[in-house]
Short mmCIF file of C-alpha atoms in Angstrom, two decimals:
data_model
loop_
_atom_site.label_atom_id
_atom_site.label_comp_id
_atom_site.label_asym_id
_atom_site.label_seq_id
_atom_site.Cartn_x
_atom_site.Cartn_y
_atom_site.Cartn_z
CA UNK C 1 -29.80 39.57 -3.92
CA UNK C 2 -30.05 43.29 -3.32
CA UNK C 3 -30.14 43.71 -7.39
CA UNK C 4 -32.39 41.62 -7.55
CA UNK C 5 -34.98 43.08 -4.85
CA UNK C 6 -34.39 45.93 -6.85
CA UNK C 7 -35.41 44.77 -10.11
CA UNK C 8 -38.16 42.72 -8.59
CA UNK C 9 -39.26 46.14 -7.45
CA UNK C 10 -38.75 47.72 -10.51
CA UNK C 11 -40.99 45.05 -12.84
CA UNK C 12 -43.85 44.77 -10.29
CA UNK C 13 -43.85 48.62 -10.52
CA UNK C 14 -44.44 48.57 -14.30
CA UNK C 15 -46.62 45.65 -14.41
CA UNK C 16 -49.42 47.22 -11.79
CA UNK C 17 -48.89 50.45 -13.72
CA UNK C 18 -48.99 48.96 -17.48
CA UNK C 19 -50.74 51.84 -19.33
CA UNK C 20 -48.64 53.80 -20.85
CA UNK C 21 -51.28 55.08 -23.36
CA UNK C 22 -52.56 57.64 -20.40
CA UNK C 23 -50.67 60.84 -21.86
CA UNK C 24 -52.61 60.10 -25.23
CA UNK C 25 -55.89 58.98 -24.06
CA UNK C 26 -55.75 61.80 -21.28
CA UNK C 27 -57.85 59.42 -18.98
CA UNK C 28 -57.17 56.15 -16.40
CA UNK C 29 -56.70 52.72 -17.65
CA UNK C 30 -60.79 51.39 -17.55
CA UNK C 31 -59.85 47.40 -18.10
CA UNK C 32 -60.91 44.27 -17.16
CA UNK C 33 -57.37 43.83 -15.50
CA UNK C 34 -58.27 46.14 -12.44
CA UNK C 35 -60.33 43.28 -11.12
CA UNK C 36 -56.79 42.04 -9.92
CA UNK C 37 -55.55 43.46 -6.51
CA UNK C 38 -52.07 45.53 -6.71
CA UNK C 39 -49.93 44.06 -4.13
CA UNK C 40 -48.66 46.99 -2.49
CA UNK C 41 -49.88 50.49 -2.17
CA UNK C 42 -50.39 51.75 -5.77
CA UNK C 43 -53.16 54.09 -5.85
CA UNK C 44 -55.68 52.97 -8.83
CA UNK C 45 -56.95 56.46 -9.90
CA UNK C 46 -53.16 56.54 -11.20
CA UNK C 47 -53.56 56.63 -14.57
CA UNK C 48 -50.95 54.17 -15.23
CA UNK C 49 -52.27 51.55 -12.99
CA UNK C 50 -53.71 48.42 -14.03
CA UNK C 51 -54.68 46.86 -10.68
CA UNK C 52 -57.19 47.89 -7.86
CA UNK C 53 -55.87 49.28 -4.33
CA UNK C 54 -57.00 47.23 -1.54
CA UNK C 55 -56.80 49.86 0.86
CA UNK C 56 -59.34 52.39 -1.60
CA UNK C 57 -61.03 49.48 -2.43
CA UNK C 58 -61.99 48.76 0.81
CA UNK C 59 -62.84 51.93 2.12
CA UNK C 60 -65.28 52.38 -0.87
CA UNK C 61 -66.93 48.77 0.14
CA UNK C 62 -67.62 49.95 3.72
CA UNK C 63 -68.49 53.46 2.61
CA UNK C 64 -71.07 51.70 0.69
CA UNK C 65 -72.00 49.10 2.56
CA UNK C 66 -75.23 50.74 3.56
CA UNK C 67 -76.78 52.04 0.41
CA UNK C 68 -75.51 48.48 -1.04
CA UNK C 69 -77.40 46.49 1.61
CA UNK C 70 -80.64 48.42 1.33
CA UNK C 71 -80.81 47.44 -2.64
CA UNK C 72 -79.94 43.53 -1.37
CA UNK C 73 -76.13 43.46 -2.28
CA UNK C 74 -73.82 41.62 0.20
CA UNK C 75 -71.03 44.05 -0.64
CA UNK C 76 -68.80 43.48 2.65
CA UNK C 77 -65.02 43.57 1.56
CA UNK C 78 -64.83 40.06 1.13
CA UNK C 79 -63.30 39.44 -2.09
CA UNK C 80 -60.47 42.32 -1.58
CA UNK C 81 -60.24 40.74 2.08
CA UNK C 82 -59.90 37.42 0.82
CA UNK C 83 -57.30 38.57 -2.18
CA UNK C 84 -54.70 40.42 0.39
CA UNK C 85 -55.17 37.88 3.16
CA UNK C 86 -54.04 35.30 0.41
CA UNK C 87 -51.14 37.38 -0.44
CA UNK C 88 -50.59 38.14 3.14
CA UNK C 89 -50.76 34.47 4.30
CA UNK C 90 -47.78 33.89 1.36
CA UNK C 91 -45.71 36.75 1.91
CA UNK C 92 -47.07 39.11 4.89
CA UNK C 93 -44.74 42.06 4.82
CA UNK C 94 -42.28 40.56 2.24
CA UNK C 95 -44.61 42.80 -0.03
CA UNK C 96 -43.42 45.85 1.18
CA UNK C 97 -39.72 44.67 0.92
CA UNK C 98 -40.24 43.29 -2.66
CA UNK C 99 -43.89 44.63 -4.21
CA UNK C 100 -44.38 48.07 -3.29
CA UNK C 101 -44.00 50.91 -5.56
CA UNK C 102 -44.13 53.95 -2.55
CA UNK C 103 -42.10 51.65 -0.52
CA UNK C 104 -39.26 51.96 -3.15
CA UNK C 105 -39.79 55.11 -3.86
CA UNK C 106 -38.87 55.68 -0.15
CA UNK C 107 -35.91 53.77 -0.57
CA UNK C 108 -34.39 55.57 -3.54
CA UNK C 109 -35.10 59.03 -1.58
CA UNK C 110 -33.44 57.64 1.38
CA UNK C 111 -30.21 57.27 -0.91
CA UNK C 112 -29.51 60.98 -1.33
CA UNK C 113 -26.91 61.45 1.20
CA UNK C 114 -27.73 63.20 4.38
CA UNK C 115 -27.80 62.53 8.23
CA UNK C 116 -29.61 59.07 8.82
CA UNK C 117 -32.04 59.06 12.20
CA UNK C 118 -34.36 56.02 13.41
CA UNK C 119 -37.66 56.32 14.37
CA UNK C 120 -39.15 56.06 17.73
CA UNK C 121 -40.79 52.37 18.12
CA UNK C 122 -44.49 53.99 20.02
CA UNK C 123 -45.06 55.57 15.99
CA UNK C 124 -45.47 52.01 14.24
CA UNK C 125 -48.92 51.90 16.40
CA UNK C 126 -50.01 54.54 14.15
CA UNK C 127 -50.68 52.40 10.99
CA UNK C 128 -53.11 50.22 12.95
CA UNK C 129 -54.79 53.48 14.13
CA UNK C 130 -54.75 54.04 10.09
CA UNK C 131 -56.28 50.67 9.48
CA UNK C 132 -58.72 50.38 11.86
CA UNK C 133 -59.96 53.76 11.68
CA UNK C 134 -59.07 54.99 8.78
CA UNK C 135 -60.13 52.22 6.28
CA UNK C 136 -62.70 50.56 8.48
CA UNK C 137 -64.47 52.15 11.18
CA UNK C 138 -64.64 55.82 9.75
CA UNK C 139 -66.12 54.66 6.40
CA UNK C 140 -68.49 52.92 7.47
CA UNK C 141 -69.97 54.80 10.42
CA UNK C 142 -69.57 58.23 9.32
CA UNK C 143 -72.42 58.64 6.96
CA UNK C 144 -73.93 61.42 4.88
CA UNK C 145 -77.63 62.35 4.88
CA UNK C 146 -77.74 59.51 1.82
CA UNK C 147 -76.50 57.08 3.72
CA UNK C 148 -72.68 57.04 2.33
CA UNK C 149 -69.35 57.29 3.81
CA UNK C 150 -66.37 58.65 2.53
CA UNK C 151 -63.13 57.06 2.05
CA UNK C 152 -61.14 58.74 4.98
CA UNK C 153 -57.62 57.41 4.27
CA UNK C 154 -57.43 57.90 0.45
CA UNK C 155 -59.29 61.39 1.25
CA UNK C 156 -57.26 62.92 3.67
CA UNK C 157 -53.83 61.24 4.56
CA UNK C 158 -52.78 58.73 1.41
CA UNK C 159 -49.53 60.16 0.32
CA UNK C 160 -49.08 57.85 -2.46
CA UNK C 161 -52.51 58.67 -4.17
CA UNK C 162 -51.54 62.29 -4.00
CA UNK C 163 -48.08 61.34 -5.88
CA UNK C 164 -49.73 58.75 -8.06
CA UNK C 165 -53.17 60.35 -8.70
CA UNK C 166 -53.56 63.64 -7.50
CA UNK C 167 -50.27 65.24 -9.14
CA UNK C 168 -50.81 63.24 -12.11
CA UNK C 169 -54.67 64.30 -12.99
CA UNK C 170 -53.71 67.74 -12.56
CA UNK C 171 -51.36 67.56 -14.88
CA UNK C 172 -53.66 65.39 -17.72
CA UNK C 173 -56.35 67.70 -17.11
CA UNK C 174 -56.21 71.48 -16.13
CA UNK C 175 -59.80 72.09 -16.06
CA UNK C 176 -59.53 70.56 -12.51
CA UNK C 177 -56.49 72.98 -11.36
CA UNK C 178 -60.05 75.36 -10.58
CA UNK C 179 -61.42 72.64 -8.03
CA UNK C 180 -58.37 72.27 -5.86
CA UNK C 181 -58.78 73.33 -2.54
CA UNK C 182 -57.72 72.93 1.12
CA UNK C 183 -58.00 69.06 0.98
CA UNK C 184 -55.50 68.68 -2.00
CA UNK C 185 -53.54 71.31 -0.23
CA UNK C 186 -53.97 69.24 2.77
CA UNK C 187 -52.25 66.10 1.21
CA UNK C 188 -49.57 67.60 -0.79
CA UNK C 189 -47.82 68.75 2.82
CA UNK C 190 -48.62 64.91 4.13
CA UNK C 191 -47.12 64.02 0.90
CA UNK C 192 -43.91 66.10 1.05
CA UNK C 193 -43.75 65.45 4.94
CA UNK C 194 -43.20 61.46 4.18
CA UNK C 195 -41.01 62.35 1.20
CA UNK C 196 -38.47 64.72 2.94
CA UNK C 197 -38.40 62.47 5.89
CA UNK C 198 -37.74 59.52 3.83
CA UNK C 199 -33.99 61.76 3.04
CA UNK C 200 -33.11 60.98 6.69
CA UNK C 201 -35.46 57.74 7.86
CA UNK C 202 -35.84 55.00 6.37
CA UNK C 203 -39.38 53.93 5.18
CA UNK C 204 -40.60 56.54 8.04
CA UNK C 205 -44.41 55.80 6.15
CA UNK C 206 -44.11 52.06 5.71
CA UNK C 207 -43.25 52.02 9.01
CA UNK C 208 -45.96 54.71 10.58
CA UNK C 209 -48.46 54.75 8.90
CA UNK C 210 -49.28 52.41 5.94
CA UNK C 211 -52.50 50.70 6.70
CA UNK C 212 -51.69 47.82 4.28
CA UNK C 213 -48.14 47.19 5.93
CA UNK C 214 -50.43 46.85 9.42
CA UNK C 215 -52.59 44.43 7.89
CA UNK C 216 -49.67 42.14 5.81
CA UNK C 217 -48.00 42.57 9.59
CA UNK C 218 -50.65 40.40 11.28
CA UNK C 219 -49.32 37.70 9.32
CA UNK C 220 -45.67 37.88 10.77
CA UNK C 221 -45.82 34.80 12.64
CA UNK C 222 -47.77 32.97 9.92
CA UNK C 223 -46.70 32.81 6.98
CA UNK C 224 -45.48 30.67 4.22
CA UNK C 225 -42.38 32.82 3.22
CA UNK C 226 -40.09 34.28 6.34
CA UNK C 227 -36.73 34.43 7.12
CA UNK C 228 -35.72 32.29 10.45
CA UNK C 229 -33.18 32.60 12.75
CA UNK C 230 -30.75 29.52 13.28
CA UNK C 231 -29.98 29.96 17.35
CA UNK C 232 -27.42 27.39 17.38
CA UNK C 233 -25.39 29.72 15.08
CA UNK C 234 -26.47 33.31 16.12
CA UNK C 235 -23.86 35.00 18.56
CA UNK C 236 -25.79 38.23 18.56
CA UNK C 237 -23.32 40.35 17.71
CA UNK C 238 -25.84 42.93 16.31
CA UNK C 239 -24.68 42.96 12.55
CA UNK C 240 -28.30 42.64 11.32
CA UNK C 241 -29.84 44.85 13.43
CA UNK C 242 -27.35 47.37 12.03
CA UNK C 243 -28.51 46.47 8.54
CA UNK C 244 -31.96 46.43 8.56
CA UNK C 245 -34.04 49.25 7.09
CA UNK C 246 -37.03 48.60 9.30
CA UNK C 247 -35.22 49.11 12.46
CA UNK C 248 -35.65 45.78 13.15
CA UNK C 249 -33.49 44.27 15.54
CA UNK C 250 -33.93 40.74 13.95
CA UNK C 251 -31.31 38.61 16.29
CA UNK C 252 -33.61 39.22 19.33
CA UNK C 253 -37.36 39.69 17.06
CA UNK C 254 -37.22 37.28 14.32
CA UNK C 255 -41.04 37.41 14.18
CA UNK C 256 -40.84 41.05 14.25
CA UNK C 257 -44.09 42.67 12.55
CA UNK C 258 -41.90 45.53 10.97
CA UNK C 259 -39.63 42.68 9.20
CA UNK C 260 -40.17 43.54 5.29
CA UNK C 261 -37.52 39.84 4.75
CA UNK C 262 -35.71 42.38 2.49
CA UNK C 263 -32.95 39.91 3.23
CA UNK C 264 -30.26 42.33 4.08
CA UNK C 265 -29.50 40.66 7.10
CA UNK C 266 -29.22 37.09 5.41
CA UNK C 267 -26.79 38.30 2.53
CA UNK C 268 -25.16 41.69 3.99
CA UNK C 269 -24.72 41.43 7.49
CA UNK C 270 -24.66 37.44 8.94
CA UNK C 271 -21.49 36.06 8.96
CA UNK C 272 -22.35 33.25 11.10
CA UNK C 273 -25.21 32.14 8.12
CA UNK C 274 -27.56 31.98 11.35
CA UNK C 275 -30.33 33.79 8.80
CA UNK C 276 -32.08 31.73 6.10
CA UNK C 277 -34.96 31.74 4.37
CA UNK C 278 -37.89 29.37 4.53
CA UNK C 279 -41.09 28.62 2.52
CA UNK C 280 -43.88 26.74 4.92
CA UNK C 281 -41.47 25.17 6.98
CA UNK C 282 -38.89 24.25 4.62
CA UNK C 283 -35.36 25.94 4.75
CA UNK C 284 -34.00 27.16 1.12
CA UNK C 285 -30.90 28.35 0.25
CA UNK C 286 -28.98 27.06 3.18
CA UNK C 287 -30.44 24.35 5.65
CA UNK C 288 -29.00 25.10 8.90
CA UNK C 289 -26.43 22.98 10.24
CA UNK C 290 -25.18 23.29 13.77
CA UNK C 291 -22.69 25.86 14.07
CA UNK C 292 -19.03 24.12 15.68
CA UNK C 293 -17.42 26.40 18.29
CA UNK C 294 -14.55 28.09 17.78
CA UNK C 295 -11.36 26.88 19.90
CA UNK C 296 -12.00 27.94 23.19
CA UNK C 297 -15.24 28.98 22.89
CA UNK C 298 -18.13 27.07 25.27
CA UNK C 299 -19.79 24.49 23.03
CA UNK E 1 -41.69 -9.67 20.80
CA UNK E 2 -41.11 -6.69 17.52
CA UNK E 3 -40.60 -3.23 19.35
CA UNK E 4 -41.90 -0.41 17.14
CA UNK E 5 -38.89 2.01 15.82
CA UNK E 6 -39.05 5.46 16.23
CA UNK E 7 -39.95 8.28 13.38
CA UNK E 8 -37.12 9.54 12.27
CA UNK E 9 -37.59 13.27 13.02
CA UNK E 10 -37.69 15.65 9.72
CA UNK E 11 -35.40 18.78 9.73
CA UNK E 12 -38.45 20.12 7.63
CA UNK E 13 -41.23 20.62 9.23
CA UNK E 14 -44.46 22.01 7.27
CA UNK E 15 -45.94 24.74 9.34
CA UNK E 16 -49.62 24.59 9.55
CA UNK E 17 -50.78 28.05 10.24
CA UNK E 18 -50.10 29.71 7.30
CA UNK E 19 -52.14 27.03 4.91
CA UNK E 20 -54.93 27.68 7.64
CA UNK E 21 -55.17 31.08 6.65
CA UNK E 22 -54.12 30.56 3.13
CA UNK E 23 -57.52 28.02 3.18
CA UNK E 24 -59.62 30.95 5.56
CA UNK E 25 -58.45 34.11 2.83
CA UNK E 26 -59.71 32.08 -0.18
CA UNK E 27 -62.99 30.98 1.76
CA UNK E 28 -63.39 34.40 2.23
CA UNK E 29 -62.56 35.43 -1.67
CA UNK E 30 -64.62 32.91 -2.96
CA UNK E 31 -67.72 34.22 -0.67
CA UNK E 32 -66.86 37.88 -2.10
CA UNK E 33 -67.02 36.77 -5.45
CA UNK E 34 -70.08 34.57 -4.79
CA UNK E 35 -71.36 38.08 -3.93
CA UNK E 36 -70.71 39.63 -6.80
CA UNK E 37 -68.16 41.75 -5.35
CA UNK E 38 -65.64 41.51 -8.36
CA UNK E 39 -67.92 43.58 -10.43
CA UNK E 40 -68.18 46.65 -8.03
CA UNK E 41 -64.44 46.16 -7.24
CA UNK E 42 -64.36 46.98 -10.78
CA UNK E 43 -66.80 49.66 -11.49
CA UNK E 44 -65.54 51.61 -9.00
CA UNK E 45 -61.37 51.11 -10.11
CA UNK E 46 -62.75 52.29 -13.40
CA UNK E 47 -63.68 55.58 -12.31
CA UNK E 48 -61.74 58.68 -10.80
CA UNK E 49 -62.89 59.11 -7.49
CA UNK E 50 -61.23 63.01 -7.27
CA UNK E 51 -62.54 63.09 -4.06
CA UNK E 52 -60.49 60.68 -2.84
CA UNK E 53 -57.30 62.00 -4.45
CA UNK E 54 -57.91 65.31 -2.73
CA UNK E 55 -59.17 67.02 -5.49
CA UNK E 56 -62.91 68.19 -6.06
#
């Protein structure tokens, strides 16, 4: 299953970022196909990508919202709204487990052998700081003399825009090396933070600060695809909490908003098969059946 | 007299919740898109905003 995550990961990687002609063309892909959300965090001024970002997509909608309204355009966020909240209400955080190209990115850093820490639980507030702030409120209040916002996450925190765009255009173009100042400056340390502290934590920016992993985590409760916990068979011995990436201790939480249902808990840790995965309210894989006591053991 | 027999209970139960929101998100998509919202989406992935990537 872990393979397969892995080439999941891979294919959705290459298929938001399909333009290969970019070294040629020296420019971003300029398609019909970017009407299509990216299901993770994939920055679209990469000039690979073939999707939109939700999260810059957004924060240009409210940064615009005034200027839009005054010329009569209901431009309020409610198509890219509507297009994560549909892939939210299916999968919710499964999309960073499966869908994410920063998030794996993360996870092949976090390979190189070193030391391996957790992360305090108060930081995974952050990201809905990020969301609400950041993408929202910011955008939309703070206005220029025009009547414009700016897009405060992409513009001064997103790492992956700086690894995905940023690096990237500087590259395809050097005229632009002469514009870089503090603010590129700026995100290349936020950039290298996440990506050195991804050697020794696990996910530490899916898990702080990712304003699109905050908003696919509102859906933990609800949604269609989620991996359950069969009581009757659990005897908490802690094997998936020791397992899980997120820090998630899933025999106690199994509604826990960090839970990316990477499934290493189902197929690498529970030997009791009290984990299983379920789709709306049916059980796949493995319906549960009620675990017989061992001799001895209180039924 | 005929006494009526109870359901038998389902082991699979369909959650509602999720269709609810499912049914709320593509509300809201379709009233984006009534809005024309597709078409900025699009004219602004279509551009480099260097801004936003920290350059410019």
């Amino acid at each position: 299953m872990e393979l397969m995550r892995k080439w999941v990961q891979v294919i959705t990687g290459f298929l938001i970022n399909a333009y290969w002609a970019f070294p040629f063309t020296r420019t971003i892909y300029q398609g019909p196909l970017k009407v299509i959300c990216a299901p993770g965090l994939n920055c679209y001024s990469c000039p690979a990508s073939t999707s939109y970002c939700a999260i810059g997509a957004l924060q240009q909608l409210m940064a615009g919202v005034r200027p839009a309204l005054e010329n009569g355009q209901y431009f309020l966020g409610f198509y890219v709204l509507g297009s994560i909240g549909v892939l939210g209400a299916f999968f919710g955080r499964l999309i960073c487990g499966w869908a994410c190209p920063f998030g794996f990115v993360q996870e092949l850093i976090h390979k190189i052998p070193s030391p391996k820490f957790g992360l305090p639980r108060p930081l995974k507030y952050v990201k809905y700081f990020m969301l609400v702030f950041f993408v929202f409120l910011l955008p939309l209040l703070v206005v220029d003399q025009f009547g414009g916002g700016h897009p405060w996450f992409c513009k001064y925190v997103c790492p992956a825009g700086t690894a995905e765009a940023g690096i990237p255009m500087l590259l395809m173009q050097p005229s632009l090396r002469t514009t870089i100042g503090w603010l590129f400056y700026n995100k290349l340390i936020i950039m290298t933070v996440f990506l050195v502290w991804a050697v020794f934590v696990s996910r530490p920016f899916c898990r702080t600060t990712c304003p699109l992993g905050a908003f696919y985590s509102l859906f933990a409760k609800a949604r269609l695809v989620k991996l359950r916990l069969d009581e009757a068979r659990c005897t908490k011995c802690g094997a998936c909490h020791r397992v899980c990436p997120m820090g998630v201790k899933f025999s106690e939480e199994p509604d826990d908003v960090e839970c990316i249902s990477c499934m290493a808990c189902m197929n690498e840790a529970c030997k009791e098969n009290a984990i299983y995965l379920e789709v709306g309210g049916v059980a796949f894989g493995r319906p549960p059946q009620p675990r017989v006591p061992a001799k001895g053991e209180a039924p | 007299m005929a006494t009526k027999r109870p359901k038998k209970k389902s082991r699979h139960q369909l959650r509602k919740p999720p269709f609810l929101f499912l049914l709320l998100f593509v509300m809201l998509g379709m009233a984006g898109i009534i809005a024309d919202e597709p078409l900025r989406v699009l004219e602004q992935a279509r551009q480099v905003c260097l801004s936003c990537i920290g350059i410019g």
